[in-house]
Each structure stands twice: as C-alpha cells, then as structure tokens.
Amino acid sequence: MKKQISTIITVIVFVTGLSLLLYPTVSNYWNSLHQTKAVANYSDAMEKMDKQKKQDAIDAAKAYNEALLSNAGRFTPTEEELDTYKSLLNADGTGMMGYIEIPEIRCELAIYHTVDESVLQVGIGHLEGSSLPVGGSGTHCVLSGHRGLPSAQLFTKLDRLKKGDIFTLHVYDQVLTYEVDQIAIVEPEDYGLLQIEEGQDLCTLFTCTPYGINTHRLLVRGHRIENRAGSDVRVTSDAAKVSSVLVAVCIAIPLLIISFLVADRSAGRSKKKNKK
C-alpha cells in the first residue's frame, strides 16, 4: 500500500512539474487560437455589414481624428470623451476595431479600444487620444501591446523590426500599410514622439523594454505607403494549424506516465521474486 501511495505521489509531482514547464507554450497557443477566431469573426461581421454603415463608421472616425488636432489634452480624455471614443469603430460591441498584421514577426492580432490592462492581456490596445486607425493626412495612430506574458507573445518580438519593414492595419473595409521609418526608446511618460505631425499619416507600435525589466518604452513608427499586391487578402494565422510540438507533447505525457507505472510495477515484481 505504501508503495502504491509513493508511486501516485511521484506521478503527481512529475505531471505537475511538466505542466508548469509546458504552460507558456500551451497558453500561448491557446491565445493565438483566440486571436485567429477573433479575426475570423471580425472579417465575417464586416462581410455581412451594410456598405453604407461601414462608410458612415469610417467617416465618423475621421471626424473624430480631425477634432483631435485642436484638443491639447487629448491624451487625458474626460469620461464623456472616452464614451464617445469607445462608440466609434465598434461594430459588434466587443471593442474590436480591426486587426494588425506584421509579416516580419509572423504576427496577426486583434486591435481593441484603450490600453487598459484587461485589453493588453488578450490583444493590442489603441491609445485613447491618438488618431483612430483610419489613416489620412494629419493623423498618428498609436497601438500598444505587452511583451513577455507567460500566456501570449503579442508584441514580444517587436524589437526584431527594422527600418523598411512593413505592417498593415485592417479596419472595416480599409487596408492601411505602413513602412517602419523610426525606432526609439523613451521614458514611459514621454509622449513627444507620439504627437500628430502636420501632413503626415503615421502609426506607432509601442511596448515595454528592456525585456523583462520594462523601465522604458520601445516605439516603432511607420509612415503610410501604398498597399502592396495581395495585402487585402487575409492570411490565416499559424494558430489555425495544430502545432506539431503541441501534438507531440499531448502524446508523450500519457506514454511517459504509462511507461513509468509499468516500469515501477515490473520493479516491484522483480523484488518479490528475489525475496522468494
């Protein structure tokens, strides 16, 4: 009986340790699957939406962006301004504005209103007070994402981008392509490089840096360019495919447990025979 209890405890410890080891991989895969589903649902909703309603939503967002130009306190909005902001580009009520694709780091992520922590745990947040992601002269859209979350990669690999790389924003029927032209590291409260520039159509991606320390902010800015061929075709995220590593792990765990139990039982029988 004591031998059986010892075996059970050993198996529990083994499975617990293995689970902790695999948690980041499995959790990130699950989050990626969520991102894929969110993007797919968004695309379906856009296909079903009336064309005029989509245009009205874009026009309302552009009007909001124009109003920002004369709002010196746009990065500290009032409750009323926040309510207005959250009502824009919110087709299905989830707060999802669209999604971003960054080919260089194989990234496709949903974009939501605000940079609240609840948003940044599951996707990319739009900095309230910055231009909404509909493009146009005199706009500067700012998007934020976490790095190093145990449950999701999000903007973890953002530091791999270099000047000349591109990323695209998919918002309603629009596809906006930006080319990276500036990379900087600033203090957390430094909004100098996030300001709207006259005549420019800009988008900045930002995250915490250095990795794991998070004392500063990494800013990766792009300027609007013409869409490239095929940029209006959504590429399905890798999360839609079942990871071979994940499959191998799911098969390996039961096999290891069974092998351990069989080996332990065989060892017990051998001891009994030797005693006889």
PDB file of N, CA and C in Angstrom, residues 27-120:
ATOM      1  N   SER A  27      -0.332  27.818 -23.312  1.00  0.00           N
ATOM      2  CA  SER A  27      -1.114  29.031 -23.099  1.00  0.00           C
ATOM      3  C   SER A  27      -0.985  29.987 -24.280  1.00  0.00           C
ATOM      4  N   ASN A  28       0.234  30.117 -24.807  1.00  0.00           N
ATOM      5  CA  ASN A  28       0.435  30.990 -25.966  1.00  0.00           C
ATOM      6  C   ASN A  28      -0.307  30.461 -27.179  1.00  0.00           C
ATOM      7  N   TYR A  29      -0.300  29.140 -27.336  1.00  0.00           N
ATOM      8  CA  TYR A  29      -1.030  28.534 -28.441  1.00  0.00           C
ATOM      9  C   TYR A  29      -2.523  28.818 -28.303  1.00  0.00           C
ATOM     10  N   TRP A  30      -3.033  28.703 -27.093  1.00  0.00           N
ATOM     11  CA  TRP A  30      -4.456  28.956 -26.849  1.00  0.00           C
ATOM     12  C   TRP A  30      -4.805  30.416 -27.152  1.00  0.00           C
ATOM     13  N   ASN A  31      -3.934  31.358 -26.737  1.00  0.00           N
ATOM     14  CA  ASN A  31      -4.170  32.768 -27.021  1.00  0.00           C
ATOM     15  C   ASN A  31      -4.136  33.037 -28.517  1.00  0.00           C
ATOM     16  N   SER A  32      -3.197  32.393 -29.221  1.00  0.00           N
ATOM     17  CA  SER A  32      -3.107  32.555 -30.672  1.00  0.00           C
ATOM     18  C   SER A  32      -4.372  32.040 -31.356  1.00  0.00           C
ATOM     19  N   LEU A  33      -4.896  30.950 -30.823  1.00  0.00           N
ATOM     20  CA  LEU A  33      -6.139  30.397 -31.352  1.00  0.00           C
ATOM     21  C   LEU A  33      -7.277  31.388 -31.150  1.00  0.00           C
ATOM     22  N   HIS A  34      -7.281  32.040 -29.979  1.00  0.00           N
ATOM     23  CA  HIS A  34      -8.291  33.064 -29.692  1.00  0.00           C
ATOM     24  C   HIS A  34      -8.169  34.228 -30.669  1.00  0.00           C
ATOM     25  N   GLN A  35      -6.930  34.638 -30.959  1.00  0.00           N
ATOM     26  CA  GLN A  35      -6.709  35.742 -31.899  1.00  0.00           C
ATOM     27  C   GLN A  35      -7.228  35.379 -33.290  1.00  0.00           C
ATOM     28  N   THR A  36      -6.941  34.156 -33.709  1.00  0.00           N
ATOM     29  CA  THR A  36      -7.395  33.699 -35.019  1.00  0.00           C
ATOM     30  C   THR A  36      -8.917  33.735 -35.106  1.00  0.00           C
ATOM     31  N   LYS A  37      -9.564  33.261 -34.056  1.00  0.00           N
ATOM     32  CA  LYS A  37     -11.030  33.236 -34.029  1.00  0.00           C
ATOM     33  C   LYS A  37     -11.597  34.653 -34.033  1.00  0.00           C
ATOM     34  N   ALA A  38     -10.967  35.552 -33.248  1.00  0.00           N
ATOM     35  CA  ALA A  38     -11.439  36.937 -33.178  1.00  0.00           C
ATOM     36  C   ALA A  38     -11.341  37.615 -34.541  1.00  0.00           C
ATOM     37  N   VAL A  39     -10.219  37.393 -35.229  1.00  0.00           N
ATOM     38  CA  VAL A  39     -10.024  37.983 -36.555  1.00  0.00           C
ATOM     39  C   VAL A  39     -11.027  37.411 -37.557  1.00  0.00           C
ATOM     40  N   ALA A  40     -11.243  36.099 -37.497  1.00  0.00           N
ATOM     41  CA  ALA A  40     -12.192  35.451 -38.402  1.00  0.00           C
ATOM     42  C   ALA A  40     -13.613  35.968 -38.173  1.00  0.00           C
ATOM     43  N   ASN A  41     -14.008  36.105 -36.897  1.00  0.00           N
ATOM     44  CA  ASN A  41     -15.344  36.615 -36.580  1.00  0.00           C
ATOM     45  C   ASN A  41     -15.506  38.057 -37.042  1.00  0.00           C
ATOM     46  N   TYR A  42     -14.438  38.833 -36.877  1.00  0.00           N
ATOM     47  CA  TYR A  42     -14.460  40.233 -37.304  1.00  0.00           C
ATOM     48  C   TYR A  42     -14.629  40.320 -38.820  1.00  0.00           C
ATOM     49  N   SER A  43     -13.872  39.521 -39.546  1.00  0.00           N
ATOM     50  CA  SER A  43     -13.952  39.522 -41.009  1.00  0.00           C
ATOM     51  C   SER A  43     -15.346  39.118 -41.488  1.00  0.00           C
ATOM     52  N   ASP A  44     -15.939  38.132 -40.827  1.00  0.00           N
ATOM     53  CA  ASP A  44     -17.297  37.705 -41.178  1.00  0.00           C
ATOM     54  C   ASP A  44     -18.302  38.823 -40.923  1.00  0.00           C
ATOM     55  N   ALA A  45     -18.120  39.515 -39.789  1.00  0.00           N
ATOM     56  CA  ALA A  45     -19.036  40.608 -39.447  1.00  0.00           C
ATOM     57  C   ALA A  45     -18.941  41.737 -40.470  1.00  0.00           C
ATOM     58  N   MET A  46     -17.727  42.002 -40.940  1.00  0.00           N
ATOM     59  CA  MET A  46     -17.541  43.062 -41.934  1.00  0.00           C
ATOM     60  C   MET A  46     -18.199  42.697 -43.269  1.00  0.00           C
ATOM     61  N   GLU A  47     -18.120  41.421 -43.630  1.00  0.00           N
ATOM     62  CA  GLU A  47     -18.732  40.977 -44.884  1.00  0.00           C
ATOM     63  C   GLU A  47     -20.251  41.115 -44.852  1.00  0.00           C
ATOM     64  N   LYS A  48     -20.826  40.940 -43.670  1.00  0.00           N
ATOM     65  CA  LYS A  48     -22.275  40.996 -43.532  1.00  0.00           C
ATOM     66  C   LYS A  48     -22.797  42.423 -43.324  1.00  0.00           C
ATOM     67  N   MET A  49     -21.928  43.332 -42.937  1.00  0.00           N
ATOM     68  CA  MET A  49     -22.361  44.692 -42.639  1.00  0.00           C
ATOM     69  C   MET A  49     -22.700  45.465 -43.912  1.00  0.00           C
ATOM     70  N   ASP A  50     -23.728  46.273 -43.819  1.00  0.00           N
ATOM     71  CA  ASP A  50     -24.137  47.111 -44.939  1.00  0.00           C
ATOM     72  C   ASP A  50     -23.005  48.067 -45.323  1.00  0.00           C
ATOM     73  N   LYS A  51     -22.807  48.233 -46.622  1.00  0.00           N
ATOM     74  CA  LYS A  51     -21.703  49.056 -47.119  1.00  0.00           C
ATOM     75  C   LYS A  51     -21.800  50.497 -46.629  1.00  0.00           C
ATOM     76  N   GLN A  52     -23.019  51.033 -46.606  1.00  0.00           N
ATOM     77  CA  GLN A  52     -23.207  52.414 -46.172  1.00  0.00           C
ATOM     78  C   GLN A  52     -22.884  52.579 -44.691  1.00  0.00           C
ATOM     79  N   LYS A  53     -23.237  51.573 -43.882  1.00  0.00           N
ATOM     80  CA  LYS A  53     -22.940  51.629 -42.448  1.00  0.00           C
ATOM     81  C   LYS A  53     -21.433  51.638 -42.208  1.00  0.00           C
ATOM     82  N   LYS A  54     -20.723  50.857 -43.017  1.00  0.00           N
ATOM     83  CA  LYS A  54     -19.267  50.830 -42.874  1.00  0.00           C
ATOM     84  C   LYS A  54     -18.664  52.192 -43.236  1.00  0.00           C
ATOM     85  N   GLN A  55     -19.185  52.789 -44.290  1.00  0.00           N
ATOM     86  CA  GLN A  55     -18.671  54.098 -44.699  1.00  0.00           C
ATOM     87  C   GLN A  55     -18.995  55.160 -43.656  1.00  0.00           C
ATOM     88  N   ASP A  56     -20.184  55.088 -43.073  1.00  0.00           N
ATOM     89  CA  ASP A  56     -20.576  56.045 -42.023  1.00  0.00           C
ATOM     90  C   ASP A  56     -19.641  55.921 -40.823  1.00  0.00           C
ATOM     91  N   ALA A  57     -19.270  54.675 -40.486  1.00  0.00           N
ATOM     92  CA  ALA A  57     -18.367  54.447 -39.350  1.00  0.00           C
ATOM     93  C   ALA A  57     -16.982  55.036 -39.620  1.00  0.00           C
ATOM     94  N   ILE A  58     -16.497  54.856 -40.839  1.00  0.00           N
ATOM     95  CA  ILE A  58     -15.195  55.422 -41.218  1.00  0.00           C
ATOM     96  C   ILE A  58     -15.251  56.941 -41.187  1.00  0.00           C
ATOM     97  N   ASP A  59     -16.325  57.513 -41.709  1.00  0.00           N
ATOM     98  CA  ASP A  59     -16.475  58.972 -41.727  1.00  0.00           C
ATOM     99  C   ASP A  59     -16.510  59.540 -40.312  1.00  0.00           C
ATOM    100  N   ALA A  60     -17.216  58.848 -39.403  1.00  0.00           N
ATOM    101  CA  ALA A  60     -17.296  59.307 -38.013  1.00  0.00           C
ATOM    102  C   ALA A  60     -15.917  59.261 -37.348  1.00  0.00           C
ATOM    103  N   ALA A  61     -15.133  58.222 -37.672  1.00  0.00           N
ATOM    104  CA  ALA A  61     -13.787  58.102 -37.117  1.00  0.00           C
ATOM    105  C   ALA A  61     -12.878  59.213 -37.645  1.00  0.00           C
ATOM    106  N   LYS A  62     -13.028  59.557 -38.913  1.00  0.00           N
ATOM    107  CA  LYS A  62     -12.221  60.637 -39.496  1.00  0.00           C
ATOM    108  C   LYS A  62     -12.583  61.982 -38.892  1.00  0.00           C
ATOM    109  N   ALA A  63     -13.862  62.182 -38.606  1.00  0.00           N
ATOM    110  CA  ALA A  63     -14.295  63.421 -37.968  1.00  0.00           C
ATOM    111  C   ALA A  63     -13.703  63.521 -36.553  1.00  0.00           C
ATOM    112  N   TYR A  64     -13.674  62.384 -35.862  1.00  0.00           N
ATOM    113  CA  TYR A  64     -13.065  62.341 -34.518  1.00  0.00           C
ATOM    114  C   TYR A  64     -11.584  62.715 -34.604  1.00  0.00           C
ATOM    115  N   ASN A  65     -10.888  62.174 -35.604  1.00  0.00           N
ATOM    116  CA  ASN A  65      -9.464  62.464 -35.763  1.00  0.00           C
ATOM    117  C   ASN A  65      -9.219  63.942 -36.039  1.00  0.00           C
ATOM    118  N   GLU A  66     -10.071  64.560 -36.819  1.00  0.00           N
ATOM    119  CA  GLU A  66      -9.932  65.988 -37.107  1.00  0.00           C
ATOM    120  C   GLU A  66     -10.098  66.823 -35.844  1.00  0.00           C
ATOM    121  N   ALA A  67     -11.027  66.401 -34.983  1.00  0.00           N
ATOM    122  CA  ALA A  67     -11.268  67.128 -33.733  1.00  0.00           C
ATOM    123  C   ALA A  67     -10.064  67.028 -32.789  1.00  0.00           C
ATOM    124  N   LEU A  68      -9.297  65.939 -32.892  1.00  0.00           N
ATOM    125  CA  LEU A  68      -8.131  65.763 -32.021  1.00  0.00           C
ATOM    126  C   LEU A  68      -7.078  66.845 -32.249  1.00  0.00           C
ATOM    127  N   LEU A  69      -7.022  67.363 -33.469  1.00  0.00           N
ATOM    128  CA  LEU A  69      -5.999  68.346 -33.818  1.00  0.00           C
ATOM    129  C   LEU A  69      -6.073  69.592 -32.949  1.00  0.00           C
ATOM    130  N   SER A  70      -7.259  69.930 -32.485  1.00  0.00           N
ATOM    131  CA  SER A  70      -7.431  71.127 -31.661  1.00  0.00           C
ATOM    132  C   SER A  70      -7.616  70.800 -30.181  1.00  0.00           C
ATOM    133  N   ASN A  71      -7.388  69.536 -29.820  1.00  0.00           N
ATOM    134  CA  ASN A  71      -7.566  69.100 -28.441  1.00  0.00           C
ATOM    135  C   ASN A  71      -6.198  68.879 -27.788  1.00  0.00           C
ATOM    136  N   ALA A  72      -5.730  69.885 -27.060  1.00  0.00           N
ATOM    137  CA  ALA A  72      -4.400  69.814 -26.444  1.00  0.00           C
ATOM    138  C   ALA A  72      -4.322  68.745 -25.363  1.00  0.00           C
ATOM    139  N   GLY A  73      -5.461  68.407 -24.750  1.00  0.00           N
ATOM    140  CA  GLY A  73      -5.462  67.406 -23.692  1.00  0.00           C
ATOM    141  C   GLY A  73      -5.976  66.063 -24.161  1.00  0.00           C
ATOM    142  N   ARG A  74      -5.714  65.722 -25.415  1.00  0.00           N
ATOM    143  CA  ARG A  74      -6.298  64.504 -25.987  1.00  0.00           C
ATOM    144  C   ARG A  74      -5.821  63.212 -25.327  1.00  0.00           C
ATOM    145  N   PHE A  75      -4.619  63.247 -24.714  1.00  0.00           N
ATOM    146  CA  PHE A  75      -4.124  62.025 -24.070  1.00  0.00           C
ATOM    147  C   PHE A  75      -4.660  61.848 -22.647  1.00  0.00           C
ATOM    148  N   THR A  76      -5.437  62.804 -22.175  1.00  0.00           N
ATOM    149  CA  THR A  76      -6.098  62.692 -20.866  1.00  0.00           C
ATOM    150  C   THR A  76      -7.581  63.020 -21.052  1.00  0.00           C
ATOM    151  N   PRO A  77      -8.307  62.175 -21.769  1.00  0.00           N
ATOM    152  CA  PRO A  77      -9.712  62.442 -22.096  1.00  0.00           C
ATOM    153  C   PRO A  77     -10.635  62.397 -20.872  1.00  0.00           C
ATOM    154  N   THR A  78     -11.721  63.155 -20.959  1.00  0.00           N
ATOM    155  CA  THR A  78     -12.739  63.129 -19.914  1.00  0.00           C
ATOM    156  C   THR A  78     -13.586  61.870 -20.088  1.00  0.00           C
ATOM    157  N   GLU A  79     -14.445  61.575 -19.108  1.00  0.00           N
ATOM    158  CA  GLU A  79     -15.316  60.407 -19.195  1.00  0.00           C
ATOM    159  C   GLU A  79     -16.231  60.500 -20.412  1.00  0.00           C
ATOM    160  N   GLU A  80     -16.716  61.701 -20.673  1.00  0.00           N
ATOM    161  CA  GLU A  80     -17.601  61.900 -21.827  1.00  0.00           C
ATOM    162  C   GLU A  80     -16.855  61.656 -23.132  1.00  0.00           C
ATOM    163  N   GLU A  81     -15.630  62.146 -23.199  1.00  0.00           N
ATOM    164  CA  GLU A  81     -14.823  61.932 -24.402  1.00  0.00           C
ATOM    165  C   GLU A  81     -14.492  60.455 -24.584  1.00  0.00           C
ATOM    166  N   LEU A  82     -14.255  59.757 -23.475  1.00  0.00           N
ATOM    167  CA  LEU A  82     -13.977  58.328 -23.549  1.00  0.00           C
ATOM    168  C   LEU A  82     -15.186  57.547 -24.065  1.00  0.00           C
ATOM    169  N   ASP A  83     -16.363  57.927 -23.609  1.00  0.00           N
ATOM    170  CA  ASP A  83     -17.585  57.252 -24.062  1.00  0.00           C
ATOM    171  C   ASP A  83     -17.773  57.430 -25.567  1.00  0.00           C
ATOM    172  N   THR A  84     -17.511  58.637 -26.036  1.00  0.00           N
ATOM    173  CA  THR A  84     -17.627  58.909 -27.477  1.00  0.00           C
ATOM    174  C   THR A  84     -16.612  58.084 -28.249  1.00  0.00           C
ATOM    175  N   TYR A  85     -15.393  58.075 -27.750  1.00  0.00           N
ATOM    176  CA  TYR A  85     -14.294  57.328 -28.378  1.00  0.00           C
ATOM    177  C   TYR A  85     -14.630  55.843 -28.488  1.00  0.00           C
ATOM    178  N   LYS A  86     -15.123  55.251 -27.397  1.00  0.00           N
ATOM    179  CA  LYS A  86     -15.414  53.810 -27.377  1.00  0.00           C
ATOM    180  C   LYS A  86     -16.586  53.421 -28.281  1.00  0.00           C
ATOM    181  N   SER A  87     -17.400  54.392 -28.641  1.00  0.00           N
ATOM    182  CA  SER A  87     -18.546  54.098 -29.506  1.00  0.00           C
ATOM    183  C   SER A  87     -18.158  54.047 -30.982  1.00  0.00           C
ATOM    184  N   LEU A  88     -16.963  54.525 -31.304  1.00  0.00           N
ATOM    185  CA  LEU A  88     -16.513  54.586 -32.694  1.00  0.00           C
ATOM    186  C   LEU A  88     -15.783  53.305 -33.098  1.00  0.00           C
ATOM    187  N   LEU A  89     -15.975  52.882 -34.353  1.00  0.00           N
ATOM    188  CA  LEU A  89     -15.334  51.670 -34.880  1.00  0.00           C
ATOM    189  C   LEU A  89     -15.585  50.468 -33.963  1.00  0.00           C
ATOM    190  N   ASN A  90     -16.799  50.359 -33.475  1.00  0.00           N
ATOM    191  CA  ASN A  90     -17.153  49.270 -32.555  1.00  0.00           C
ATOM    192  C   ASN A  90     -18.367  48.540 -33.113  1.00  0.00           C
ATOM    193  N   ALA A  91     -18.157  47.847 -34.221  1.00  0.00           N
ATOM    194  CA  ALA A  91     -19.256  47.247 -34.982  1.00  0.00           C
ATOM    195  C   ALA A  91     -20.045  46.200 -34.217  1.00  0.00           C
ATOM    196  N   ASP A  92     -19.334  45.339 -33.472  1.00  0.00           N
ATOM    197  CA  ASP A  92     -20.027  44.221 -32.820  1.00  0.00           C
ATOM    198  C   ASP A  92     -20.136  44.368 -31.311  1.00  0.00           C
ATOM    199  N   GLY A  93     -19.726  45.519 -30.776  1.00  0.00           N
ATOM    200  CA  GLY A  93     -19.864  45.749 -29.343  1.00  0.00           C
ATOM    201  C   GLY A  93     -18.767  45.148 -28.487  1.00  0.00           C
ATOM    202  N   THR A  94     -17.785  44.491 -29.100  1.00  0.00           N
ATOM    203  CA  THR A  94     -16.695  43.873 -28.331  1.00  0.00           C
ATOM    204  C   THR A  94     -15.538  44.841 -28.114  1.00  0.00           C
ATOM    205  N   GLY A  95     -15.562  45.978 -28.820  1.00  0.00           N
ATOM    206  CA  GLY A  95     -14.468  46.933 -28.727  1.00  0.00           C
ATOM    207  C   GLY A  95     -13.356  46.666 -29.723  1.00  0.00           C
ATOM    208  N   MET A  96     -13.537  45.660 -30.567  1.00  0.00           N
ATOM    209  CA  MET A  96     -12.513  45.339 -31.566  1.00  0.00           C
ATOM    210  C   MET A  96     -12.655  46.269 -32.768  1.00  0.00           C
ATOM    211  N   MET A  97     -11.592  47.033 -33.040  1.00  0.00           N
ATOM    212  CA  MET A  97     -11.581  47.985 -34.154  1.00  0.00           C
ATOM    213  C   MET A  97     -11.211  47.320 -35.471  1.00  0.00           C
ATOM    214  N   GLY A  98     -10.325  46.353 -35.379  1.00  0.00           N
ATOM    215  CA  GLY A  98      -9.786  45.701 -36.569  1.00  0.00           C
ATOM    216  C   GLY A  98      -8.649  44.801 -36.126  1.00  0.00           C
ATOM    217  N   TYR A  99      -7.679  44.589 -36.999  1.00  0.00           N
ATOM    218  CA  TYR A  99      -6.526  43.771 -36.608  1.00  0.00           C
ATOM    219  C   TYR A  99      -5.278  44.218 -37.347  1.00  0.00           C
ATOM    220  N   ILE A 100      -4.137  43.858 -36.776  1.00  0.00           N
ATOM    221  CA  ILE A 100      -2.849  44.243 -37.341  1.00  0.00           C
ATOM    222  C   ILE A 100      -2.099  43.002 -37.781  1.00  0.00           C
ATOM    223  N   GLU A 101      -1.419  43.104 -38.917  1.00  0.00           N
ATOM    224  CA  GLU A 101      -0.542  42.037 -39.412  1.00  0.00           C
ATOM    225  C   GLU A 101       0.879  42.566 -39.511  1.00  0.00           C
ATOM    226  N   ILE A 102       1.823  41.821 -38.946  1.00  0.00           N
ATOM    227  CA  ILE A 102       3.245  42.172 -39.049  1.00  0.00           C
ATOM    228  C   ILE A 102       3.970  40.959 -39.615  1.00  0.00           C
ATOM    229  N   PRO A 103       4.133  40.891 -40.919  1.00  0.00           N
ATOM    230  CA  PRO A 103       4.725  39.708 -41.577  1.00  0.00           C
ATOM    231  C   PRO A 103       6.103  39.328 -41.049  1.00  0.00           C
ATOM    232  N   GLU A 104       6.935  40.311 -40.747  1.00  0.00           N
ATOM    233  CA  GLU A 104       8.316  40.048 -40.349  1.00  0.00           C
ATOM    234  C   GLU A 104       8.402  39.180 -39.088  1.00  0.00           C
ATOM    235  N   ILE A 105       7.438  39.341 -38.173  1.00  0.00           N
ATOM    236  CA  ILE A 105       7.458  38.547 -36.942  1.00  0.00           C
ATOM    237  C   ILE A 105       6.241  37.613 -36.870  1.00  0.00           C
ATOM    238  N   ARG A 106       5.631  37.357 -38.040  1.00  0.00           N
ATOM    239  CA  ARG A 106       4.518  36.406 -38.155  1.00  0.00           C
ATOM    240  C   ARG A 106       3.460  36.663 -37.081  1.00  0.00           C
ATOM    241  N   CYS A 107       2.948  37.889 -37.114  1.00  0.00           N
ATOM    242  CA  CYS A 107       2.055  38.342 -36.060  1.00  0.00           C
ATOM    243  C   CYS A 107       0.735  38.840 -36.659  1.00  0.00           C
ATOM    244  N   GLU A 108      -0.374  38.357 -36.125  1.00  0.00           N
ATOM    245  CA  GLU A 108      -1.694  38.818 -36.534  1.00  0.00           C
ATOM    246  C   GLU A 108      -2.545  38.934 -35.271  1.00  0.00           C
ATOM    247  N   LEU A 109      -2.874  40.167 -34.877  1.00  0.00           N
ATOM    248  CA  LEU A 109      -3.501  40.400 -33.583  1.00  0.00           C
ATOM    249  C   LEU A 109      -4.672  41.367 -33.670  1.00  0.00           C
ATOM    250  N   ALA A 110      -5.685  41.100 -32.847  1.00  0.00           N
ATOM    251  CA  ALA A 110      -6.858  41.960 -32.783  1.00  0.00           C
ATOM    252  C   ALA A 110      -6.508  43.289 -32.112  1.00  0.00           C
ATOM    253  N   ILE A 111      -7.132  44.372 -32.586  1.00  0.00           N
ATOM    254  CA  ILE A 111      -6.935  45.712 -32.023  1.00  0.00           C
ATOM    255  C   ILE A 111      -8.216  46.130 -31.302  1.00  0.00           C
ATOM    256  N   TYR A 112      -8.065  46.537 -30.031  1.00  0.00           N
ATOM    257  CA  TYR A 112      -9.217  46.942 -29.223  1.00  0.00           C
ATOM    258  C   TYR A 112      -9.060  48.390 -28.748  1.00  0.00           C
ATOM    259  N   HIS A 113     -10.184  48.982 -28.333  1.00  0.00           N
ATOM    260  CA  HIS A 113     -10.158  50.317 -27.741  1.00  0.00           C
ATOM    261  C   HIS A 113      -9.405  50.301 -26.407  1.00  0.00           C
ATOM    262  N   THR A 114      -8.707  51.386 -26.123  1.00  0.00           N
ATOM    263  CA  THR A 114      -7.974  51.660 -24.871  1.00  0.00           C
ATOM    264  C   THR A 114      -6.762  50.752 -24.666  1.00  0.00           C
ATOM    265  N   VAL A 115      -5.930  51.188 -23.718  1.00  0.00           N
ATOM    266  CA  VAL A 115      -4.764  50.385 -23.339  1.00  0.00           C
ATOM    267  C   VAL A 115      -4.930  49.904 -21.892  1.00  0.00           C
ATOM    268  N   ASP A 116      -6.173  49.648 -21.508  1.00  0.00           N
ATOM    269  CA  ASP A 116      -6.443  49.091 -20.183  1.00  0.00           C
ATOM    270  C   ASP A 116      -5.779  47.723 -20.057  1.00  0.00           C
ATOM    271  N   GLU A 117      -5.433  47.344 -18.833  1.00  0.00           N
ATOM    272  CA  GLU A 117      -4.734  46.086 -18.612  1.00  0.00           C
ATOM    273  C   GLU A 117      -5.558  44.893 -19.082  1.00  0.00           C
ATOM    274  N   SER A 118      -6.883  44.972 -18.927  1.00  0.00           N
ATOM    275  CA  SER A 118      -7.742  43.869 -19.360  1.00  0.00           C
ATOM    276  C   SER A 118      -7.661  43.658 -20.868  1.00  0.00           C
ATOM    277  N   VAL A 119      -7.416  44.740 -21.603  1.00  0.00           N
ATOM    278  CA  VAL A 119      -7.263  44.668 -23.061  1.00  0.00           C
ATOM    279  C   VAL A 119      -5.895  44.100 -23.415  1.00  0.00           C
ATOM    280  N   LEU A 120      -4.863  44.616 -22.761  1.00  0.00           N
ATOM    281  CA  LEU A 120      -3.493  44.230 -23.107  1.00  0.00           C
ATOM    282  C   LEU A 120      -3.163  42.788 -22.720  1.00  0.00           C
TER     283      LEU A 120
END
